[in-house]
Amino acid sequence: MAPAITSVSKGGGDVNFPAKLTKQVVVCSIIAAFGGLMFGYDIGISGGVTSMDDFLLKFFPDVYEKKHRVKEDNYCKYNNQKLQLFTSSLYLAAVVCSFLASFCCKKLGRKRTMQMAAAFFFVGVILNAAAVNLPMLIIGRLCLGAGVGFGNQAVPLFISEIAPAKYRGGLNICFQMLITVGILIANIVNYLTSNIHPYGWRISLGGAALPAIFLGLGSLLIVETPASLIERDQTEEGLRVLKKVRGVEDVEKEYNEILRATETAKKIMHPFRNLMKRSSFPQLFCGTIMQVFQQFTGINVIMFYAPVLFQTMGFGGNVSLLSAVVTGSINCLSTLVAIFGVDKIGRRFLLIEAAIQMLISQVLTGAILATNLHSTNAIPKLYAWIVMFLICVFVSGFAWSWGPLGWLIPSEIFPLETRTSGFFFAVSMNMICTFIIAQAFLTMLCHMRSGIFFFFAAWIVVMGSFAAFLLPETKGIPIDEMNERAWKKHWFWRRFFDYGVESQV
Ligand code: BGC
């Protein structure tokens, strides 16, 4: 069996190495997971803030004016490139920084990379909370994006490396769980600060300092992962830490596995070029497209712009912010279904079931808005509540499927030699697509009107079909046997493993 090496398997492999779930592992994982909280808080905070009048008046006075103009078209009230840039700039910075972070993780270690994430994040929070003009606000967002880029690369890697193999999958989805907790906290904070005038938005944006401080200070206490130490030639220290985190003396087997994996990794001079081999195409395609699909479910339209969307439907400011708290809670609770279901019912079932659920909800939402929400009217209250219910149905489907599995599947389908580089592609694709949605949604809403929901519905049909026909089931397959047991047996992808035509690198 090939040795395991990266975020998803380094130090884990599929051998049952002797290990206890030690206090060290639990505490270190919780501290690291504050990175997820940081990310989630950011996702959740911008939507609420951009619907607050005080904030709009200060930075986007034209949007404020449009919003309060009775005659303004419902669908176009918030269409403003700069407003979208406020939300999207973070993801642009995150794409660039996750690339840099992948090098820092390797050269400086996971712990140091997490500290850098916290530092960037902290600077971003200060700039945002104290912002006096738009450039200061956007520069702050860019710093937050750098924090997210560094954090999202290092934290999952750290948790997977520190966790004993049999807790690895569950702990991976716990990272997503903390993202949803972060979103929910942000929604609640927005709801509470919206009545504090004129600086409630500063408290909302400043609140992000807390997870950053916890991550920053906490990361002083945590250990570096054994794999990262060994990778950087600190083998003795690596062995000492391994014994400590596993809570047993008998770690020789795992230690040797890490050593072997590190040696193999060092021999691979061009991990990115390796990814261009014909036999890498199935994993690269499926891993990357999972992230594209995750974003084109339209989830972040809800996460970023739910309050704006609800205001568009005629709810008052407070009800709109409260509704975001409701969707945030559903998002968080439904993730539990994934944690407990993914290894029992399987990935494909969850993905296909959720696609049907999300499709119905998008189509009905589109139909209700198309018939009831015109340019300048307010939608009848009953319909507005039905739309809110449908959005909850949509969010719950996402939360137990394309949300966590969008991250889990790319992390488990690559073979050893392309795992890190392949996973990097998936992470960047997530950030790029998030950027596109964040930047384009309000303009698309203005031009496509209720048709936007049919646009996402069409994507959901495509992704549901993909899960049904093209995605192999990976439930219960040891990570290093994925090629043999999933890809080479798949009715379509097996043709890429015809060694006669394997191109050489
Ligand atoms: C996605 C985010 C999304 C969040 C919602 C994550 O998996 O990557 O873009 O906002 O789920 O819970």
Short mmCIF file of C-alpha atoms and ligand atoms in Angstrom, two decimals:
data_model
loop_
_atom_site.label_atom_id
_atom_site.label_comp_id
_atom_site.label_asym_id
_atom_site.label_seq_id
_atom_site.Cartn_x
_atom_site.Cartn_y
_atom_site.Cartn_z
CA MET A 1 0.00 0.00 0.00
CA ALA A 2 1.29 3.44 -0.86
CA PRO A 3 2.18 5.58 2.10
CA ALA A 4 -0.09 8.46 2.90
CA ILE A 5 1.24 11.93 2.75
CA THR A 6 -0.99 14.94 2.73
CA SER A 7 -3.76 16.73 4.41
CA VAL A 8 -6.00 13.81 4.21
CA SER A 9 -3.73 11.04 5.01
CA LYS A 10 -0.29 11.97 6.10
CA GLY A 11 0.44 10.23 9.30
CA GLY A 12 -2.86 8.49 8.96
CA GLY A 13 -2.75 5.99 6.16
CA ASP A 14 -5.18 3.13 6.38
CA VAL A 15 -3.21 1.00 8.74
CA ASN A 16 -4.62 1.00 12.24
CA PHE A 17 -1.66 2.51 13.98
CA PRO A 18 -1.81 2.37 17.75
CA ALA A 19 -3.29 5.64 18.93
CA LYS A 20 -5.59 7.13 21.51
CA LEU A 21 -7.78 10.13 20.98
CA THR A 22 -5.63 12.23 23.29
CA LYS A 23 -6.40 15.52 24.96
CA GLN A 24 -3.61 17.00 22.82
CA VAL A 25 -5.38 16.04 19.60
CA VAL A 26 -8.75 17.30 20.78
CA VAL A 27 -7.43 20.61 22.10
CA CYS A 28 -5.16 21.23 19.09
CA SER A 29 -7.98 20.42 16.66
CA ILE A 30 -10.39 22.76 18.44
CA ILE A 31 -7.86 25.58 18.40
CA ALA A 32 -7.10 24.99 14.72
CA ALA A 33 -10.78 24.84 13.89
CA PHE A 34 -11.07 28.48 14.92
CA GLY A 35 -9.75 28.99 11.40
CA GLY A 36 -13.06 27.56 10.16
CA LEU A 37 -14.89 29.88 12.48
CA MET A 38 -12.93 32.82 11.08
CA PHE A 39 -13.88 31.82 7.54
CA GLY A 40 -17.53 31.23 8.42
CA TYR A 41 -17.86 34.51 10.31
CA ASP A 42 -16.70 36.33 7.23
CA ILE A 43 -19.11 34.56 4.93
CA GLY A 44 -22.01 35.40 7.22
CA ILE A 45 -21.16 38.96 8.19
CA SER A 46 -21.02 40.78 4.86
CA GLY A 47 -24.62 40.15 3.79
CA GLY A 48 -26.08 41.61 6.96
CA VAL A 49 -23.73 44.56 7.01
CA THR A 50 -24.49 45.48 3.40
CA SER A 51 -28.17 45.65 4.24
CA MET A 52 -27.62 48.10 7.14
CA ASP A 53 -28.55 51.69 6.38
CA ASP A 54 -25.75 53.26 8.44
CA PHE A 55 -23.17 51.24 6.55
CA LEU A 56 -24.67 51.99 3.14
CA LEU A 57 -24.97 55.68 3.93
CA LYS A 58 -21.29 55.87 4.85
CA PHE A 59 -19.73 53.84 2.04
CA PHE A 60 -22.37 53.33 -0.63
CA PRO A 61 -24.65 56.41 -0.51
CA ASP A 62 -25.97 55.75 -4.02
CA VAL A 63 -27.15 52.27 -3.01
CA TYR A 64 -28.75 53.77 0.10
CA GLU A 65 -30.62 56.29 -1.99
CA LYS A 66 -31.72 53.66 -4.52
CA LYS A 67 -32.89 51.35 -1.77
CA HIS A 68 -35.20 54.00 -0.36
CA ARG A 69 -36.51 55.20 -3.68
CA VAL A 70 -40.04 53.82 -3.85
CA LYS A 71 -39.96 53.67 -7.61
CA GLU A 72 -36.70 51.77 -7.81
CA ASP A 73 -36.92 48.33 -9.41
CA ASN A 74 -37.09 45.64 -6.70
CA TYR A 75 -34.58 43.45 -8.42
CA CYS A 76 -32.01 46.21 -8.99
CA LYS A 77 -31.94 48.08 -5.69
CA TYR A 78 -28.60 46.65 -4.66
CA ASN A 79 -26.99 46.34 -8.07
CA ASN A 80 -23.70 48.09 -7.48
CA GLN A 81 -20.27 46.88 -8.54
CA LYS A 82 -18.52 48.47 -5.58
CA LEU A 83 -20.93 46.90 -3.11
CA GLN A 84 -20.24 43.51 -4.66
CA LEU A 85 -16.54 44.21 -4.59
CA PHE A 86 -16.82 44.65 -0.82
CA THR A 87 -18.00 41.04 -0.56
CA SER A 88 -15.98 39.47 -3.35
CA SER A 89 -12.55 41.10 -2.83
CA LEU A 90 -11.91 38.76 0.07
CA TYR A 91 -12.08 35.71 -2.17
CA LEU A 92 -9.81 37.20 -4.77
CA ALA A 93 -7.11 37.68 -2.15
CA ALA A 94 -7.81 34.19 -0.81
CA VAL A 95 -7.10 32.57 -4.21
CA VAL A 96 -3.70 34.22 -4.48
CA CYS A 97 -2.84 33.58 -0.86
CA SER A 98 -3.83 29.93 -0.80
CA PHE A 99 -1.19 29.40 -3.48
CA LEU A 100 1.44 31.17 -1.35
CA ALA A 101 0.19 29.35 1.71
CA SER A 102 0.75 25.95 0.15
CA PHE A 103 4.47 26.82 0.00
CA CYS A 104 4.50 28.26 3.52
CA CYS A 105 2.84 25.13 4.85
CA LYS A 106 5.61 23.07 3.36
CA LYS A 107 8.57 25.27 4.21
CA LEU A 108 7.53 26.86 7.51
CA GLY A 109 5.05 24.33 8.84
CA ARG A 110 1.30 24.27 9.46
CA LYS A 111 1.51 26.00 12.83
CA ARG A 112 3.44 29.01 11.51
CA THR A 113 1.08 29.26 8.52
CA MET A 114 -1.90 29.35 10.89
CA GLN A 115 -0.23 32.12 12.89
CA MET A 116 0.25 34.08 9.69
CA ALA A 117 -3.43 33.55 8.91
CA ALA A 118 -4.43 34.93 12.30
CA ALA A 119 -2.11 37.94 11.89
CA PHE A 120 -3.50 38.85 8.43
CA PHE A 121 -6.97 38.40 9.73
CA PHE A 122 -6.39 40.61 12.73
CA VAL A 123 -5.01 43.46 10.61
CA GLY A 124 -8.00 43.08 8.27
CA VAL A 125 -10.45 43.27 11.16
CA ILE A 126 -8.88 46.45 12.51
CA LEU A 127 -8.94 48.12 9.10
CA ASN A 128 -12.57 47.11 8.62
CA ALA A 129 -13.87 48.05 12.03
CA ALA A 130 -12.09 51.41 11.91
CA ALA A 131 -12.74 52.10 8.20
CA VAL A 132 -13.33 55.74 7.32
CA ASN A 133 -13.49 55.31 3.56
CA LEU A 134 -14.03 52.69 0.85
CA PRO A 135 -10.33 51.98 0.08
CA MET A 136 -9.69 51.28 3.77
CA LEU A 137 -12.67 48.95 3.79
CA ILE A 138 -11.55 47.06 0.68
CA ILE A 139 -7.90 46.82 1.82
CA GLY A 140 -9.20 45.39 5.07
CA ARG A 141 -11.21 42.81 3.12
CA LEU A 142 -8.10 41.88 1.14
CA CYS A 143 -6.21 41.26 4.39
CA LEU A 144 -9.08 39.13 5.64
CA GLY A 145 -8.89 37.23 2.35
CA ALA A 146 -5.20 36.60 2.91
CA GLY A 147 -6.12 35.24 6.35
CA VAL A 148 -8.74 32.95 4.82
CA GLY A 149 -6.31 31.75 2.13
CA PHE A 150 -3.61 30.90 4.66
CA GLY A 151 -6.07 29.46 7.16
CA ASN A 152 -8.00 27.27 4.74
CA GLN A 153 -4.82 25.72 3.41
CA ALA A 154 -3.25 25.08 6.80
CA VAL A 155 -6.14 24.17 9.08
CA PRO A 156 -7.61 21.13 7.28
CA LEU A 157 -4.07 19.93 6.68
CA PHE A 158 -3.24 20.33 10.34
CA ILE A 159 -6.37 18.60 11.62
CA SER A 160 -6.00 15.67 9.25
CA GLU A 161 -2.37 15.17 10.15
CA ILE A 162 -2.83 15.39 13.86
CA ALA A 163 -5.93 13.16 13.96
CA PRO A 164 -5.62 9.39 14.27
CA ALA A 165 -6.77 7.72 11.04
CA LYS A 166 -10.09 6.52 12.27
CA TYR A 167 -11.25 9.98 13.37
CA ARG A 168 -9.94 11.75 10.28
CA GLY A 169 -13.13 11.80 8.19
CA GLY A 170 -15.32 12.98 11.05
CA LEU A 171 -12.86 15.69 12.05
CA ASN A 172 -12.67 16.88 8.45
CA ILE A 173 -16.40 17.51 8.35
CA CYS A 174 -16.16 19.16 11.78
CA PHE A 175 -14.15 21.88 10.06
CA GLN A 176 -17.17 22.51 7.80
CA MET A 177 -19.34 22.38 10.92
CA LEU A 178 -17.32 25.23 12.40
CA ILE A 179 -17.68 27.20 9.20
CA THR A 180 -21.45 26.95 9.61
CA VAL A 181 -21.19 27.91 13.31
CA GLY A 182 -19.18 30.97 12.25
CA ILE A 183 -21.85 31.93 9.71
CA LEU A 184 -24.57 31.54 12.34
CA ILE A 185 -22.72 33.63 14.94
CA ALA A 186 -22.25 36.34 12.31
CA ASN A 187 -25.96 36.27 11.49
CA ILE A 188 -26.85 36.66 15.17
CA VAL A 189 -24.33 39.46 15.68
CA ASN A 190 -25.74 41.32 12.68
CA TYR A 191 -29.24 40.95 14.02
CA LEU A 192 -28.21 42.37 17.38
CA THR A 193 -26.04 45.22 16.08
CA SER A 194 -28.46 46.42 13.43
CA ASN A 195 -30.25 48.47 16.07
CA ILE A 196 -27.12 50.14 17.35
CA HIS A 197 -26.82 53.37 15.43
CA PRO A 198 -24.74 54.60 13.75
CA TYR A 199 -21.86 52.20 14.38
CA GLY A 200 -23.50 48.76 14.74
CA TRP A 201 -21.74 47.63 11.57
CA ARG A 202 -18.36 48.40 13.16
CA ILE A 203 -19.16 45.98 15.98
CA SER A 204 -20.21 43.36 13.41
CA LEU A 205 -17.01 43.67 11.41
CA GLY A 206 -14.86 44.02 14.54
CA GLY A 207 -16.34 40.82 16.01
CA ALA A 208 -14.16 38.83 13.62
CA ALA A 209 -11.23 39.75 15.87
CA LEU A 210 -12.31 37.17 18.44
CA PRO A 211 -11.77 33.99 16.39
CA ALA A 212 -8.55 35.55 15.04
CA ILE A 213 -7.27 36.23 18.57
CA PHE A 214 -8.21 32.71 19.68
CA LEU A 215 -6.46 31.20 16.67
CA GLY A 216 -3.40 33.44 17.09
CA LEU A 217 -2.96 32.87 20.83
CA GLY A 218 -4.09 29.27 20.62
CA SER A 219 -1.58 28.49 17.93
CA LEU A 220 1.19 29.43 20.39
CA LEU A 221 0.04 26.52 22.52
CA ILE A 222 -0.42 23.83 19.91
CA VAL A 223 2.19 21.41 18.67
CA GLU A 224 3.43 21.27 15.09
CA THR A 225 2.29 18.11 13.31
CA PRO A 226 4.77 15.22 13.35
CA ALA A 227 4.51 14.96 9.58
CA SER A 228 5.44 18.60 9.06
CA LEU A 229 8.40 18.31 11.44
CA ILE A 230 9.69 15.19 9.71
CA GLU A 231 9.12 16.75 6.31
CA ARG A 232 11.39 19.60 7.42
CA ASP A 233 14.07 17.20 8.64
CA GLN A 234 13.34 17.60 12.35
CA THR A 235 12.96 13.86 12.70
CA GLU A 236 13.73 13.52 16.44
CA GLU A 237 11.29 16.21 17.40
CA GLY A 238 8.79 14.62 15.00
CA LEU A 239 9.07 11.31 16.83
CA ARG A 240 8.71 12.96 20.23
CA VAL A 241 5.59 14.86 19.17
CA LEU A 242 4.11 11.77 17.54
CA LYS A 243 4.38 9.86 20.84
CA LYS A 244 2.81 12.77 22.67
CA VAL A 245 -0.18 13.22 20.37
CA ARG A 246 -0.87 9.50 20.00
CA GLY A 247 -0.62 8.90 23.73
CA VAL A 248 1.33 5.64 23.21
CA GLU A 249 5.00 4.74 23.05
CA ASP A 250 4.54 2.25 20.26
CA VAL A 251 4.48 4.67 17.30
CA GLU A 252 7.25 3.11 15.26
CA LYS A 253 4.99 1.83 12.49
CA GLU A 254 3.35 5.19 11.96
CA TYR A 255 6.67 6.99 12.23
CA ASN A 256 8.16 4.78 9.53
CA GLU A 257 5.13 5.34 7.35
CA ILE A 258 5.56 9.12 7.62
CA LEU A 259 9.26 8.79 6.87
CA ARG A 260 8.52 6.66 3.83
CA ALA A 261 5.82 9.04 2.61
CA THR A 262 8.16 11.98 3.02
CA GLU A 263 10.86 10.22 1.03
CA THR A 264 8.40 9.42 -1.75
CA ALA A 265 7.17 12.99 -1.79
CA LYS A 266 10.69 14.34 -2.04
CA LYS A 267 11.29 12.23 -5.13
CA ILE A 268 8.37 13.84 -6.91
CA MET A 269 10.00 16.86 -8.44
CA HIS A 270 6.99 18.11 -10.37
CA PRO A 271 3.77 17.39 -8.50
CA PHE A 272 1.84 19.78 -10.73
CA ARG A 273 3.17 18.16 -13.90
CA ASN A 274 2.23 14.77 -12.50
CA LEU A 275 -1.31 16.03 -12.39
CA MET A 276 -1.32 16.42 -16.17
CA LYS A 277 -0.96 12.69 -16.77
CA ARG A 278 -3.87 11.00 -18.47
CA SER A 279 -4.49 8.82 -15.43
CA SER A 280 -4.81 11.91 -13.22
CA PHE A 281 -7.57 13.41 -15.31
CA PRO A 282 -10.54 11.64 -13.64
CA GLN A 283 -9.58 12.77 -10.14
CA LEU A 284 -8.58 16.25 -11.25
CA PHE A 285 -11.80 16.71 -13.18
CA CYS A 286 -14.07 15.31 -10.49
CA GLY A 287 -12.28 17.03 -7.58
CA THR A 288 -12.33 20.43 -9.23
CA ILE A 289 -15.82 20.18 -10.65
CA MET A 290 -17.17 19.28 -7.19
CA GLN A 291 -16.12 22.74 -6.04
CA VAL A 292 -17.56 24.44 -9.12
CA PHE A 293 -20.84 22.63 -8.53
CA GLN A 294 -20.78 23.43 -4.83
CA GLN A 295 -20.70 27.13 -5.60
CA PHE A 296 -23.16 26.96 -8.50
CA THR A 297 -25.83 25.48 -6.28
CA GLY A 298 -26.23 29.18 -5.49
CA ILE A 299 -25.58 28.66 -1.75
CA ASN A 300 -23.58 31.82 -1.33
CA VAL A 301 -26.35 33.88 -2.79
CA ILE A 302 -28.17 32.91 0.38
CA MET A 303 -25.15 33.13 2.66
CA PHE A 304 -24.02 36.54 1.41
CA TYR A 305 -27.18 38.16 0.26
CA ALA A 306 -30.08 36.54 2.17
CA PRO A 307 -30.93 39.73 4.08
CA VAL A 308 -30.75 41.73 0.84
CA LEU A 309 -32.90 39.11 -0.88
CA PHE A 310 -35.49 39.16 1.87
CA GLN A 311 -35.59 42.93 1.81
CA THR A 312 -36.12 42.70 -1.94
CA MET A 313 -39.21 40.62 -1.18
CA GLY A 314 -40.53 43.35 1.06
CA PHE A 315 -39.54 42.15 4.54
CA GLY A 316 -38.40 44.88 6.94
CA GLY A 317 -34.70 45.19 7.82
CA ASN A 318 -35.02 43.36 11.13
CA VAL A 319 -37.09 40.47 9.82
CA SER A 320 -34.57 40.08 7.00
CA LEU A 321 -31.67 39.83 9.41
CA LEU A 322 -33.64 37.44 11.62
CA SER A 323 -34.33 35.27 8.59
CA ALA A 324 -30.59 34.98 8.07
CA VAL A 325 -30.34 33.67 11.64
CA VAL A 326 -32.95 31.04 10.74
CA THR A 327 -31.15 29.90 7.56
CA GLY A 328 -27.84 29.96 9.48
CA SER A 329 -29.26 27.64 12.18
CA ILE A 330 -30.65 25.24 9.60
CA ASN A 331 -27.30 25.21 7.82
CA CYS A 332 -25.51 24.39 11.04
CA LEU A 333 -27.89 21.68 12.26
CA SER A 334 -28.18 19.95 8.88
CA THR A 335 -24.41 19.55 8.72
CA LEU A 336 -24.80 17.01 11.53
CA VAL A 337 -26.67 14.77 9.07
CA ALA A 338 -23.54 14.71 6.91
CA ILE A 339 -21.25 13.99 9.85
CA PHE A 340 -23.25 10.96 10.88
CA GLY A 341 -24.56 9.88 7.48
CA VAL A 342 -21.66 10.18 5.10
CA ASP A 343 -19.92 6.94 6.04
CA LYS A 344 -23.16 5.02 6.38
CA ILE A 345 -25.44 6.06 3.51
CA GLY A 346 -22.62 7.07 1.20
CA ARG A 347 -21.63 10.17 -0.71
CA ARG A 348 -23.62 9.67 -3.91
CA PHE A 349 -26.95 9.09 -2.21
CA LEU A 350 -26.61 12.32 -0.23
CA LEU A 351 -25.57 14.28 -3.32
CA ILE A 352 -28.39 12.99 -5.51
CA GLU A 353 -31.10 13.29 -2.87
CA ALA A 354 -29.99 16.84 -2.06
CA ALA A 355 -29.87 17.80 -5.73
CA ILE A 356 -33.54 16.83 -6.10
CA GLN A 357 -34.46 18.71 -2.93
CA MET A 358 -32.54 21.83 -3.98
CA LEU A 359 -33.94 21.68 -7.51
CA ILE A 360 -37.54 21.66 -6.29
CA SER A 361 -36.89 24.53 -3.95
CA GLN A 362 -35.11 26.69 -6.57
CA VAL A 363 -37.79 26.11 -9.20
CA LEU A 364 -40.65 26.90 -6.81
CA THR A 365 -38.86 30.01 -5.50
CA GLY A 366 -38.29 31.20 -9.09
CA ALA A 367 -41.93 30.53 -9.99
CA ILE A 368 -43.32 32.36 -6.95
CA LEU A 369 -41.11 35.39 -7.53
CA ALA A 370 -41.84 35.39 -11.28
CA THR A 371 -45.57 35.55 -10.67
CA ASN A 372 -45.62 37.75 -7.57
CA LEU A 373 -42.62 40.03 -7.41
CA HIS A 374 -42.67 42.67 -10.09
CA SER A 375 -40.62 45.81 -10.44
CA THR A 376 -42.03 47.98 -7.71
CA ASN A 377 -44.63 46.02 -5.74
CA ALA A 378 -44.21 44.15 -2.44
CA ILE A 379 -44.78 40.43 -2.58
CA PRO A 380 -47.87 39.18 -0.60
CA LYS A 381 -46.71 38.19 2.89
CA LEU A 382 -47.86 34.58 2.59
CA TYR A 383 -45.72 34.06 -0.49
CA ALA A 384 -42.76 35.73 1.15
CA TRP A 385 -43.00 33.25 4.02
CA ILE A 386 -43.31 30.34 1.60
CA VAL A 387 -40.14 31.54 -0.16
CA MET A 388 -38.37 31.70 3.19
CA PHE A 389 -39.46 28.12 3.89
CA LEU A 390 -38.23 26.98 0.46
CA ILE A 391 -34.89 28.64 1.09
CA CYS A 392 -34.58 26.68 4.34
CA VAL A 393 -35.30 23.45 2.43
CA PHE A 394 -32.60 24.41 -0.04
CA VAL A 395 -30.04 25.25 2.66
CA SER A 396 -30.62 22.01 4.57
CA GLY A 397 -30.09 19.95 1.40
CA PHE A 398 -26.87 21.79 0.69
CA ALA A 399 -25.62 21.42 4.25
CA TRP A 400 -25.75 17.63 4.25
CA SER A 401 -24.38 17.17 0.77
CA TRP A 402 -22.60 19.54 -1.59
CA GLY A 403 -21.34 21.68 1.31
CA PRO A 404 -19.22 19.18 3.25
CA LEU A 405 -18.73 16.76 0.36
CA GLY A 406 -17.45 19.54 -1.87
CA TRP A 407 -14.46 19.54 0.48
CA LEU A 408 -14.32 15.91 1.52
CA ILE A 409 -14.40 14.27 -1.92
CA PRO A 410 -11.50 16.25 -3.45
CA SER A 411 -9.52 15.45 -0.33
CA GLU A 412 -9.92 11.70 -0.64
CA ILE A 413 -9.89 10.83 -4.34
CA PHE A 414 -6.32 11.69 -5.35
CA PRO A 415 -3.54 9.14 -5.18
CA LEU A 416 -0.49 9.94 -3.12
CA GLU A 417 1.61 11.53 -5.82
CA THR A 418 -0.95 14.16 -6.81
CA ARG A 419 -2.84 14.64 -3.57
CA THR A 420 -1.47 18.00 -2.40
CA SER A 421 -1.40 19.62 -5.81
CA GLY A 422 -4.81 18.22 -6.73
CA PHE A 423 -6.34 19.44 -3.49
CA PHE A 424 -4.83 22.87 -4.07
CA PHE A 425 -6.68 23.07 -7.42
CA ALA A 426 -9.93 22.21 -5.69
CA VAL A 427 -9.45 24.85 -2.97
CA SER A 428 -8.58 27.56 -5.49
CA MET A 429 -11.54 26.63 -7.65
CA ASN A 430 -13.77 27.11 -4.62
CA MET A 431 -12.39 30.60 -4.03
CA ILE A 432 -12.59 31.58 -7.71
CA CYS A 433 -16.20 30.46 -8.01
CA THR A 434 -17.11 32.12 -4.72
CA PHE A 435 -15.59 35.32 -6.07
CA ILE A 436 -17.60 35.04 -9.30
CA ILE A 437 -20.88 34.49 -7.46
CA ALA A 438 -20.20 37.25 -4.94
CA GLN A 439 -19.23 39.72 -7.64
CA ALA A 440 -21.94 38.89 -10.14
CA PHE A 441 -25.04 37.96 -8.19
CA LEU A 442 -26.61 41.36 -7.57
CA THR A 443 -26.09 42.34 -11.21
CA MET A 444 -27.48 39.01 -12.38
CA LEU A 445 -30.49 39.48 -10.11
CA CYS A 446 -31.10 42.88 -11.68
CA HIS A 447 -30.89 41.55 -15.26
CA MET A 448 -32.24 38.02 -14.95
CA ARG A 449 -34.76 38.86 -12.22
CA SER A 450 -36.52 35.76 -10.89
CA GLY A 451 -34.90 33.83 -13.78
CA ILE A 452 -31.76 33.68 -11.66
CA PHE A 453 -33.34 30.87 -9.64
CA PHE A 454 -33.93 28.88 -12.84
CA PHE A 455 -30.30 29.51 -13.77
CA PHE A 456 -29.14 27.81 -10.57
CA ALA A 457 -31.81 25.11 -11.01
CA ALA A 458 -30.25 24.24 -14.40
CA TRP A 459 -26.85 23.85 -12.73
CA ILE A 460 -28.41 21.58 -10.13
CA VAL A 461 -29.77 19.31 -12.87
CA VAL A 462 -26.26 19.05 -14.32
CA MET A 463 -24.61 18.33 -10.96
CA GLY A 464 -27.28 15.81 -9.95
CA SER A 465 -26.70 13.94 -13.22
CA PHE A 466 -22.96 14.11 -12.63
CA ALA A 467 -23.34 12.53 -9.19
CA ALA A 468 -25.66 9.88 -10.59
CA PHE A 469 -23.60 8.86 -13.62
CA LEU A 470 -20.01 10.02 -13.33
CA LEU A 471 -18.99 10.19 -9.71
CA PRO A 472 -17.69 6.94 -8.24
CA GLU A 473 -18.79 6.05 -4.70
CA THR A 474 -15.88 6.43 -2.30
CA LYS A 475 -17.58 5.41 0.94
CA GLY A 476 -15.48 2.98 2.95
CA ILE A 477 -12.68 2.72 0.40
CA PRO A 478 -9.23 3.12 1.95
CA ILE A 479 -7.67 6.27 0.66
CA ASP A 480 -4.70 4.60 -1.00
CA GLU A 481 -6.84 2.03 -2.76
CA MET A 482 -9.01 4.60 -4.44
CA ASN A 483 -7.49 4.09 -7.90
CA GLU A 484 -7.90 0.32 -7.81
CA ARG A 485 -11.30 0.14 -6.20
CA ALA A 486 -13.08 3.27 -7.39
CA TRP A 487 -11.59 4.72 -10.56
CA LYS A 488 -10.42 1.61 -12.40
CA LYS A 489 -13.75 -0.06 -11.79
CA HIS A 490 -15.89 2.85 -12.90
CA TRP A 491 -17.77 2.31 -16.17
CA PHE A 492 -16.55 5.61 -17.64
CA TRP A 493 -13.32 6.59 -15.90
CA ARG A 494 -11.63 3.20 -16.22
CA ARG A 495 -10.65 4.02 -19.82
CA PHE A 496 -8.18 6.60 -18.46
CA PHE A 497 -6.24 3.84 -16.80
CA ASP A 498 -5.49 1.98 -19.99
CA TYR A 499 -1.73 1.86 -19.50
CA GLY A 500 -1.09 1.39 -23.20
CA VAL A 501 -2.01 4.99 -23.80
CA GLU A 502 -0.68 6.48 -20.56
CA SER A 503 1.28 9.56 -21.55
CA GLN A 504 4.69 9.91 -20.01
CA VAL A 505 5.77 12.80 -17.90
C1 BGC B 1 -18.71 26.61 1.17
C2 BGC B 1 -18.98 28.06 1.42
C3 BGC B 1 -20.38 28.20 1.95
C4 BGC B 1 -20.57 27.37 3.18
C5 BGC B 1 -21.98 27.41 3.68
C6 BGC B 1 -18.90 25.86 2.45
O1 BGC B 1 -18.67 24.52 2.22
O2 BGC B 1 -17.41 26.43 0.69
O3 BGC B 1 -18.80 28.77 0.23
O4 BGC B 1 -20.66 29.53 2.24
O5 BGC B 1 -20.22 26.03 2.91
O6 BGC B 1 -22.13 26.64 4.82
#
